[in-house]
Coordinates of C-alpha atoms in Angstrom, one line a residue:
X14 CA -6.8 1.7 2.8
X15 CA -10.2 2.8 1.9
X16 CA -13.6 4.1 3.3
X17 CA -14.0 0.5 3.4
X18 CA -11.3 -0.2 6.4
X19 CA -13.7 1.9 8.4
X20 CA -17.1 -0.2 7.6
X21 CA -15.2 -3.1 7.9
X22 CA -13.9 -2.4 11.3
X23 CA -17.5 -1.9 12.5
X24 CA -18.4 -5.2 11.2
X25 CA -15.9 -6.9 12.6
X26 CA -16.6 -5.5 16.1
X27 CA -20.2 -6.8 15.1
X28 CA -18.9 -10.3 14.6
X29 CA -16.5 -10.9 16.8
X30 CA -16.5 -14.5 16.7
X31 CA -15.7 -14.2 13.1
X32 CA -12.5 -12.0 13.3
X33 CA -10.6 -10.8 16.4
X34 CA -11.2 -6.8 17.0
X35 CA -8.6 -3.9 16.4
X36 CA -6.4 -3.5 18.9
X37 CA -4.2 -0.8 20.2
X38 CA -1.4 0.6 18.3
X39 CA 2.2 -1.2 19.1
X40 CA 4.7 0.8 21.0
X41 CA 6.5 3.5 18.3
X42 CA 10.0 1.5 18.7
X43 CA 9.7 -1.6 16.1
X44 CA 11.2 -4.9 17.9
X45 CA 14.2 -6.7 16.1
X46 CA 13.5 -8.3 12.6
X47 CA 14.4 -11.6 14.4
X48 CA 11.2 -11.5 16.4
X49 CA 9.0 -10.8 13.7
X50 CA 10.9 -14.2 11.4
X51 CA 10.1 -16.0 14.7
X52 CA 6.6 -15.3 15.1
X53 CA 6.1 -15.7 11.3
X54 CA 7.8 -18.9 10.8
X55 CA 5.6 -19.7 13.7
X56 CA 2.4 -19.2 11.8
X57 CA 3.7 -19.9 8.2
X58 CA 6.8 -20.2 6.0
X59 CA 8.3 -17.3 5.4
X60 CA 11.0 -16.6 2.6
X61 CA 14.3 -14.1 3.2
X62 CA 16.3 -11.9 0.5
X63 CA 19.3 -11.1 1.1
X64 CA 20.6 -7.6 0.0
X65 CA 23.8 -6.7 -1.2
X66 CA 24.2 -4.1 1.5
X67 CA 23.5 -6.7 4.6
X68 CA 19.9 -5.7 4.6
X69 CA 17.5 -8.4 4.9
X70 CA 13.4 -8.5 3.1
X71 CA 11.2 -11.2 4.7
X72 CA 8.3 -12.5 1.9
X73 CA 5.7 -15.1 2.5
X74 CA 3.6 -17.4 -0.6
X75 CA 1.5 -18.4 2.5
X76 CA 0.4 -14.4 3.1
X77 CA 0.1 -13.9 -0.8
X78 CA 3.5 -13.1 -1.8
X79 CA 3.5 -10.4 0.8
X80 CA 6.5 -8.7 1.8
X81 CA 5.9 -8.8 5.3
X82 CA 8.5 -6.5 6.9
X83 CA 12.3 -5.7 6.0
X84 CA 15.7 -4.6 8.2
X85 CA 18.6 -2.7 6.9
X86 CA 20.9 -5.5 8.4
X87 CA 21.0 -8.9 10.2
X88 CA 19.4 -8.1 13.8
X89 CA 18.6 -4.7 12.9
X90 CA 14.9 -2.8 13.6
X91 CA 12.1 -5.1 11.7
X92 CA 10.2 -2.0 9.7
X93 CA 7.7 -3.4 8.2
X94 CA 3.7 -3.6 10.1
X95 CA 3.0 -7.0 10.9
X96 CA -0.4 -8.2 12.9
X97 CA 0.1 -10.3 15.0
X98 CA -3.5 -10.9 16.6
X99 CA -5.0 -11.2 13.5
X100 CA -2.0 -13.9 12.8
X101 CA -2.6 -15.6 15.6
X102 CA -6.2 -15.5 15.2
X103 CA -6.0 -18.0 12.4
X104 CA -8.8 -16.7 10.6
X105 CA -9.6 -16.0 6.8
X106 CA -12.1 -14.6 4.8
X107 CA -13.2 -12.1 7.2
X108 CA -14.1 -8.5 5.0
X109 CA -10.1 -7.6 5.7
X110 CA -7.6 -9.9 6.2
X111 CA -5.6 -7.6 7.3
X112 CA -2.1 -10.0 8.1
X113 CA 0.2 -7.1 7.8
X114 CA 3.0 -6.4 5.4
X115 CA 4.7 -3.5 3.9
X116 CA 3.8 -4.4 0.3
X117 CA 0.9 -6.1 -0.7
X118 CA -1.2 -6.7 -4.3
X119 CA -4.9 -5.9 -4.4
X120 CA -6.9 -5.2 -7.5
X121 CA -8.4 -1.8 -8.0
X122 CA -11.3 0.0 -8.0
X123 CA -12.8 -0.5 -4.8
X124 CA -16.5 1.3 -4.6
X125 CA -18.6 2.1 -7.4
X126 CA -20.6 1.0 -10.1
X127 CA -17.3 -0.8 -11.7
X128 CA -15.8 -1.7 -7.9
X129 CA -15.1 -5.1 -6.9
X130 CA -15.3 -5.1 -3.2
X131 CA -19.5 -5.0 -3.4
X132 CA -21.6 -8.2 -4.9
X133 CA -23.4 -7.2 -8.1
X134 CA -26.1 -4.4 -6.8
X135 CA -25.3 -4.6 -3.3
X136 CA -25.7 -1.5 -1.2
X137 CA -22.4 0.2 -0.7
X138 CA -22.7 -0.3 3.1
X139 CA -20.9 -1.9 6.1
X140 CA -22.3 -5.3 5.8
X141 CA -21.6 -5.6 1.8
X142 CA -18.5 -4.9 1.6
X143 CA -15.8 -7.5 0.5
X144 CA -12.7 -7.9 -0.2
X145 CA -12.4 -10.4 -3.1
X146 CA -11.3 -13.6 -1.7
X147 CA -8.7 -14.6 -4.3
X148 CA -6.7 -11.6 -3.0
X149 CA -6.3 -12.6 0.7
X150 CA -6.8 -16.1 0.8
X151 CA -4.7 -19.1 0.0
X152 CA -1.2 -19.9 -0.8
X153 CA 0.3 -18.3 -4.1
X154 CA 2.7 -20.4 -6.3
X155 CA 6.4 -20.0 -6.7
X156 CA 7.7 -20.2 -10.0
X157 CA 11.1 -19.3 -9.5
X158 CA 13.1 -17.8 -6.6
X159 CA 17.2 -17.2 -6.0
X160 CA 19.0 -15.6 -3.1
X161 CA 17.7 -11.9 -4.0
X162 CA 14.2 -12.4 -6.1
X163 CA 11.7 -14.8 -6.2
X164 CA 8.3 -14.9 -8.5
X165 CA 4.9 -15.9 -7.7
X166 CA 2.0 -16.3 -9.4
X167 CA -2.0 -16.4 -9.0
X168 CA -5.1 -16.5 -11.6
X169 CA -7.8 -14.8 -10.1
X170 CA -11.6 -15.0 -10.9
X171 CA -13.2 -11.5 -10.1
X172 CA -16.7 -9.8 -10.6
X173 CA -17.6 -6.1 -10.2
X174 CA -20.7 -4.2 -9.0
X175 CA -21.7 -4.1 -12.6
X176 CA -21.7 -8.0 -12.9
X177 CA -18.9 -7.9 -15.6
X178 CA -16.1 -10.7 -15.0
X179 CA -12.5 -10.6 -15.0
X180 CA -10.2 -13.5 -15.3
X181 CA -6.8 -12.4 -14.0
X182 CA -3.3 -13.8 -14.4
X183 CA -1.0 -12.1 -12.1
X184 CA 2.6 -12.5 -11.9
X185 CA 4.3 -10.6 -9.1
X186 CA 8.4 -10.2 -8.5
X187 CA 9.9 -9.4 -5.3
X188 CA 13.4 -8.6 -5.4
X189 CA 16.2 -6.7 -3.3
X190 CA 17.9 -3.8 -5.0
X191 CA 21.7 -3.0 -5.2
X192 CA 22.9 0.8 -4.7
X193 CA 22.9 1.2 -8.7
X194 CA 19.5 0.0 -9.1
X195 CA 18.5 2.3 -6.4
X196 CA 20.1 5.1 -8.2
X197 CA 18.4 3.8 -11.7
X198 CA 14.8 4.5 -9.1
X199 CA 15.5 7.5 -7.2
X200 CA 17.8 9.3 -8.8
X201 CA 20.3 9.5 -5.9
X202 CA 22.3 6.5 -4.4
X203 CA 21.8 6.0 -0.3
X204 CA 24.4 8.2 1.4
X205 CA 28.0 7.2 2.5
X206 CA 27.5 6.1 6.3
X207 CA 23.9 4.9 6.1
X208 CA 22.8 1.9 6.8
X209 CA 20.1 0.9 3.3
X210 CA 17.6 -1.9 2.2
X211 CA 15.6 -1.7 -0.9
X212 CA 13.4 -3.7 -2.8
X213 CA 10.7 -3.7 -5.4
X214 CA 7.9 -5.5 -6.6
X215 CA 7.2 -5.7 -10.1
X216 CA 3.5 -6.6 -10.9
X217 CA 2.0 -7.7 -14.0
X218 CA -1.5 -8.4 -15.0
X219 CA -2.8 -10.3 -18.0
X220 CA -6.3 -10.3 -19.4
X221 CA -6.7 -14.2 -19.1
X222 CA -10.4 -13.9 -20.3
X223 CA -11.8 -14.3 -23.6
X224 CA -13.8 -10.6 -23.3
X225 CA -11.8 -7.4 -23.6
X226 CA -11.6 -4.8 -20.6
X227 CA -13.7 -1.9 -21.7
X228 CA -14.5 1.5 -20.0
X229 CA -18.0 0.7 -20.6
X230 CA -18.5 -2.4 -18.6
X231 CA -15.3 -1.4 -15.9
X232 CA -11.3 -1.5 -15.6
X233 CA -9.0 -2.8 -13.1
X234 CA -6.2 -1.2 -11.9
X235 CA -2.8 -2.5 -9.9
X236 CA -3.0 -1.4 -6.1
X237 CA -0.3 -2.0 -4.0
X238 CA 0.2 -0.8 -0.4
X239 CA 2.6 -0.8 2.2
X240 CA 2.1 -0.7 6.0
X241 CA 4.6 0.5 8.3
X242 CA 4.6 0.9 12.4
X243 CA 4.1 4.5 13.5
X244 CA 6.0 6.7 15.6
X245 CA 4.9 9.6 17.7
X246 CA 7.8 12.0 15.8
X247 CA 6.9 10.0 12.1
X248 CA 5.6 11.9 8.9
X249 CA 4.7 11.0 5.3
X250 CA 6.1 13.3 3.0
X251 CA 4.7 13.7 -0.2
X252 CA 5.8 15.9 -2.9
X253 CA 3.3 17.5 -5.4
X254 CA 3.4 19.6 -9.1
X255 CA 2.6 22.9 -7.6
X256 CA 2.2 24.9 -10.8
X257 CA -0.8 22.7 -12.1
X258 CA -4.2 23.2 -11.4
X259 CA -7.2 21.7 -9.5
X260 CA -7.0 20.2 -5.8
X261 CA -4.3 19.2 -4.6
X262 CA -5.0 16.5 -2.2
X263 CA -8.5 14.8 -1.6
X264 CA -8.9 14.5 2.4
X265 CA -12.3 13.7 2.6
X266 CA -11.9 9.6 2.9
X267 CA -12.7 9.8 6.5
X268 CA -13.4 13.7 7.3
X269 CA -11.3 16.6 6.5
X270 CA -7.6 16.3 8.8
X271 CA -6.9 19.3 11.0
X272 CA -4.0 21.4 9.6
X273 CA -2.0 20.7 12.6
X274 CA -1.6 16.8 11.3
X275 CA -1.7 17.4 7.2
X276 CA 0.2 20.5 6.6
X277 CA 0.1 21.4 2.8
X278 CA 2.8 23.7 1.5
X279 CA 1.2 24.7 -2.0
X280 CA 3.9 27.1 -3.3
X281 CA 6.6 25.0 -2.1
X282 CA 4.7 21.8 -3.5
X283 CA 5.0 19.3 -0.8
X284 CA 2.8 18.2 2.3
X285 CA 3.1 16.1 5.3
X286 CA 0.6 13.7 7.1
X287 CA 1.2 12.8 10.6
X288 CA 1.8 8.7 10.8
X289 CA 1.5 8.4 14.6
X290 CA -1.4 5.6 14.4
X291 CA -3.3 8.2 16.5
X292 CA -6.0 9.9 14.7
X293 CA -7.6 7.9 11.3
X294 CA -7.1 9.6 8.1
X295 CA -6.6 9.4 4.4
X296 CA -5.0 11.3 1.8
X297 CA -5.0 10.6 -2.0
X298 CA -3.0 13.1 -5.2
X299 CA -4.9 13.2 -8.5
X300 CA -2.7 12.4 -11.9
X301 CA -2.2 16.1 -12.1
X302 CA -0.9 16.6 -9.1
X303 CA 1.2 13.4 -8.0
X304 CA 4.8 12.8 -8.6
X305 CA 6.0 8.7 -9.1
X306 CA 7.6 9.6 -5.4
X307 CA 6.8 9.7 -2.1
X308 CA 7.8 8.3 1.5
X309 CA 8.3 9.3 5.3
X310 CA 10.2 10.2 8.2
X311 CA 10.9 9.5 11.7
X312 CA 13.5 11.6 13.3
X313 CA 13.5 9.7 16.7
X314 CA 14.6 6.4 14.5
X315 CA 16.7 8.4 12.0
X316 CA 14.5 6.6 9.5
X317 CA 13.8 7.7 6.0
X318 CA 11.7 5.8 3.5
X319 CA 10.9 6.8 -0.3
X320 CA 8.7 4.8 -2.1
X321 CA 8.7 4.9 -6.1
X322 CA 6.1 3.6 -8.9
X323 CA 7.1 3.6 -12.6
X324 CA 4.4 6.1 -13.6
X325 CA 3.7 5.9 -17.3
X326 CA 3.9 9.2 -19.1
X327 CA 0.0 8.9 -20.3
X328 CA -2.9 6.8 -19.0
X329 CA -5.5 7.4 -21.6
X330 CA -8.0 5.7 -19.7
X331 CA -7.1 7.4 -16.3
X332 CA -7.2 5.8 -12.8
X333 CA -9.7 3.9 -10.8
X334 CA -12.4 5.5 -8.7
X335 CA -12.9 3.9 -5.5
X336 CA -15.6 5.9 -3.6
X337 CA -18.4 3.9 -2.1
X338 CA -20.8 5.2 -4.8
X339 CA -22.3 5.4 -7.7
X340 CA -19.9 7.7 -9.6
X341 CA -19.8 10.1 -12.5
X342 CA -16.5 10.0 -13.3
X343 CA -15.2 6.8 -12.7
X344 CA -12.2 7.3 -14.0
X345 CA -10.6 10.2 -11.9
X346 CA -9.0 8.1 -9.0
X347 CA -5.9 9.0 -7.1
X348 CA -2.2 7.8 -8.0
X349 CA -0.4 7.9 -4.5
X350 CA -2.2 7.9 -1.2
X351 CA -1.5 7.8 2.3
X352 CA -3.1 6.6 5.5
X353 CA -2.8 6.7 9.4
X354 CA -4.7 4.5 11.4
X355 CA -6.4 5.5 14.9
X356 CA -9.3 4.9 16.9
X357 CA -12.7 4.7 15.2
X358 CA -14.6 6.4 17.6
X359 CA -14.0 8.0 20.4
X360 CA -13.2 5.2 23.5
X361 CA -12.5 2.6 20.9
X362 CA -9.9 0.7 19.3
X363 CA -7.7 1.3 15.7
X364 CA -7.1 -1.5 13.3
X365 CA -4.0 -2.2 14.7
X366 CA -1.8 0.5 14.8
X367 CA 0.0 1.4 11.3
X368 CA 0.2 4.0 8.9
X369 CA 0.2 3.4 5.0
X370 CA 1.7 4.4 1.6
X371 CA 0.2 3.3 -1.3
X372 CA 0.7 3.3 -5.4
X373 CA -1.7 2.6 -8.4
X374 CA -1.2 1.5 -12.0
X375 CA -3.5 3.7 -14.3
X376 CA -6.5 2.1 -15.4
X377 CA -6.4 -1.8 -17.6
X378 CA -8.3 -1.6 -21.0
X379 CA -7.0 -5.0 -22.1
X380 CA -7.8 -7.2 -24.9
X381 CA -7.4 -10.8 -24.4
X382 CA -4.0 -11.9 -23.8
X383 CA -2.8 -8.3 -23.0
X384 CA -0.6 -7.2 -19.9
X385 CA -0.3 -3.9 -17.5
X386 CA 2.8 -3.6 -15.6
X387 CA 3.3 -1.6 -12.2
X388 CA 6.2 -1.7 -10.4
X389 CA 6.5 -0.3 -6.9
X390 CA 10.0 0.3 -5.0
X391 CA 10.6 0.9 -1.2
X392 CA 14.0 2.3 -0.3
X393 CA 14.6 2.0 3.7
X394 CA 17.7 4.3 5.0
X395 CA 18.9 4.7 8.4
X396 CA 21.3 7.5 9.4
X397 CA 21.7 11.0 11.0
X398 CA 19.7 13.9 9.7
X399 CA 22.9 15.5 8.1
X400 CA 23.9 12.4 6.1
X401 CA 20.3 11.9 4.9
X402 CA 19.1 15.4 4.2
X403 CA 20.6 15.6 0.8
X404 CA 18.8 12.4 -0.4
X405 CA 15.9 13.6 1.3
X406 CA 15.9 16.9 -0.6
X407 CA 16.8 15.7 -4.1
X408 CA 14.1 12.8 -4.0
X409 CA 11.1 14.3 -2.0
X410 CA 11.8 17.9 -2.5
X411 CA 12.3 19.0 1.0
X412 CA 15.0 19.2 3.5
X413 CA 14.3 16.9 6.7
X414 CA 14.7 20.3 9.0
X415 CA 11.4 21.2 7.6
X416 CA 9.2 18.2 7.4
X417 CA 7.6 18.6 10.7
X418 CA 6.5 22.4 9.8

């Protein structure tokens, strides 16, 4: 979620007849996953994983490969963001098709001279801005599926601000996780007593073009994000190097947040954003700063999620720059961000209601033929604060007693 969501939103209430407007956020209790497979299979067909714990993942070709929301058992809470007035609304193409879905794949950058959400020299203003419509629209192909994985796959034709083209083949895995794998990701197993889902989705991108990806002419990056309903009680935690230099968080995507809802603890190296779908706000960690890990948690739900990224150990061509601008250093994006939805304005509507977590791949320079890999985890575990704290603490770095200092 960029400063595009924002531009967008003020569009949309500018053409309502295109796109239904925001509504309210949804009550901080999530509904039974049954409801949500209902109201899905209602609109679409709608794919479920099995895990080996009892935990159930809910994906959709229809929604491009989406996985639209997840349980830790049959029946259980459904804990994924899905949106139902936009689903019900029917409608495509619109400047967000915003359907939901706790882990989507967009292409990166967004803004900029090299970003691919504006038509070649359009002004990076409300009524330009785009996302591409290979991303959000249409059915993507399955090429294989069995009871805990399935593929799917998409060639995408994309152009950036700059007028250079991209020809895209993406290949995209969803697939539940057993407790080793989770191990293999986190470094900790879930706890004795918990009740666990986890998945991943592993996303590759192949230069399908004839014309290598230069700096020069603009890079694409892998962007994946991950909405989730909000709580009143809910926090992302995000851990941070402390001992390197420069800024530690970039807050400035919508305004600076008030201490009270981002609290930054610099010597300890961790922060929290408040994900109560109350007040808009974004937050992004520079390749110095950010660690492959990050996640949230709501007390009230006895709810902790860690999301991972296999971060490569250099990205000599850095990350994507999104900002809706002409940039100097194009190059100096953000590797993990986070995002809570509220009302635009005072008196009016949010998006939806949601709060986000998000994950890049470092920037593409690929020759013809050539693939970039990103593969982004979610880890779901439910159980007292006792039993979780010490997963808590070895993954993220803090004990759940302190996240909401």
């Amino acid at each position: 979620m960029r400063l595009s969501v924002l531009f967008a939103a003020l569009a949309l209430a500018a053409c309502a007849d295109k796109v239904p407007p925001p509504v309210a956020p949804p009550p901080a209790a999530t509904g039974p996953i049954d409801a949500d497979l209902a109201f899905l299979r209602a609109h679409g067909p709608v794919e479920v994983l099995a895990s080996p714990g009892g935990g159930l993942v809910a994906v959709s070709a229809r929604w491009q490969g989406r996985v639209m929301t997840s349980a830790v058992e049959p029946h259980g809470a459904s804990l994924g963001y899905v949106n139902r007035p936009f689903l019900e609304a029917g409608k495509t193409g619109t400047p967000f098709d915003n359907y939901g879905g706790e882990d989507r794949f967009w292409l990166g950058p967004e803004g900029g001279q090299f970003g691919l959400y504006f038509a070649p020299g359009a002004p990076f203003a409300t009524g330009s801005w785009q996302t591409p419509h290979a991303m959000q629209e249409g059915e993507w192909e399955v090429t294989s599926r069995s009871p805990t994985a399935i593929t799917f796959a998409r060639t995408m034709h994309v152009e950036n601000w700059s007028r250079a083209t991209f020809d895209v083949a993406v290949s995209r895995t969803v697939r539940v996780l057993a407790g080793a794998e989770v191990r293999a990701r986190f470094g900790a197993a879930p706890p004795a007593g918990t009740k666990w889902v986890a998945f991943e989705s592993d996303n590759r991108i192949t230069n399908a073009g004839t014309r290598a990806w230069t700096r020069d002419t603009g890079l694409l990056s892998v962007w994946i994000l991950g909405q989730y309903a909000p709580a009143a009680d809910a926090r992302v935690v995000v851990p941070f190097d402390a001992a390197a230099s420069g800024p530690v968080v970039n807050d400035a995507y919508f305004g600076p947040i008030p201490p009270e809802r981002l609290r930054v603890h610099a010597r300890e190296g961790w922060l929290t954003l408040a994900a109560d779908g109350q007040q808009r706000g974004k937050i992004g960690l520079p390749p110095a700063r950010a660690r492959p890990v990050l996640g949230s948690y709501t007390p009230g739900a006895g709810l902790l999620t860690l999301v991972a990224c296999e971060r490569p150990g250099e990205a000599p061509d850095g990350y994507v720059n999104s900002a809706w601008a002409q940039q100097s250093e194009p190059y100096a994006g953000d590797v993990v961000n986070a995002y809570n939805d509220g009302p635009l304005a005072p008196g009016q509507p949010s998006l939806g209601g949601f709060y986000e977590i998000e994950t890049s791949s470092p920037a593409a320079a690929l020759a013809p033929g050539q693939s970039m890999r990103h593969v982004h985890t979610t880890l779901h575990v439910v159980g007292d604060a006792a039993t979780l704290e010490p997963l808590a603490k070895g993954v993220l770095g803090v004990g759940l007693k302190d996240v909401g200092r």
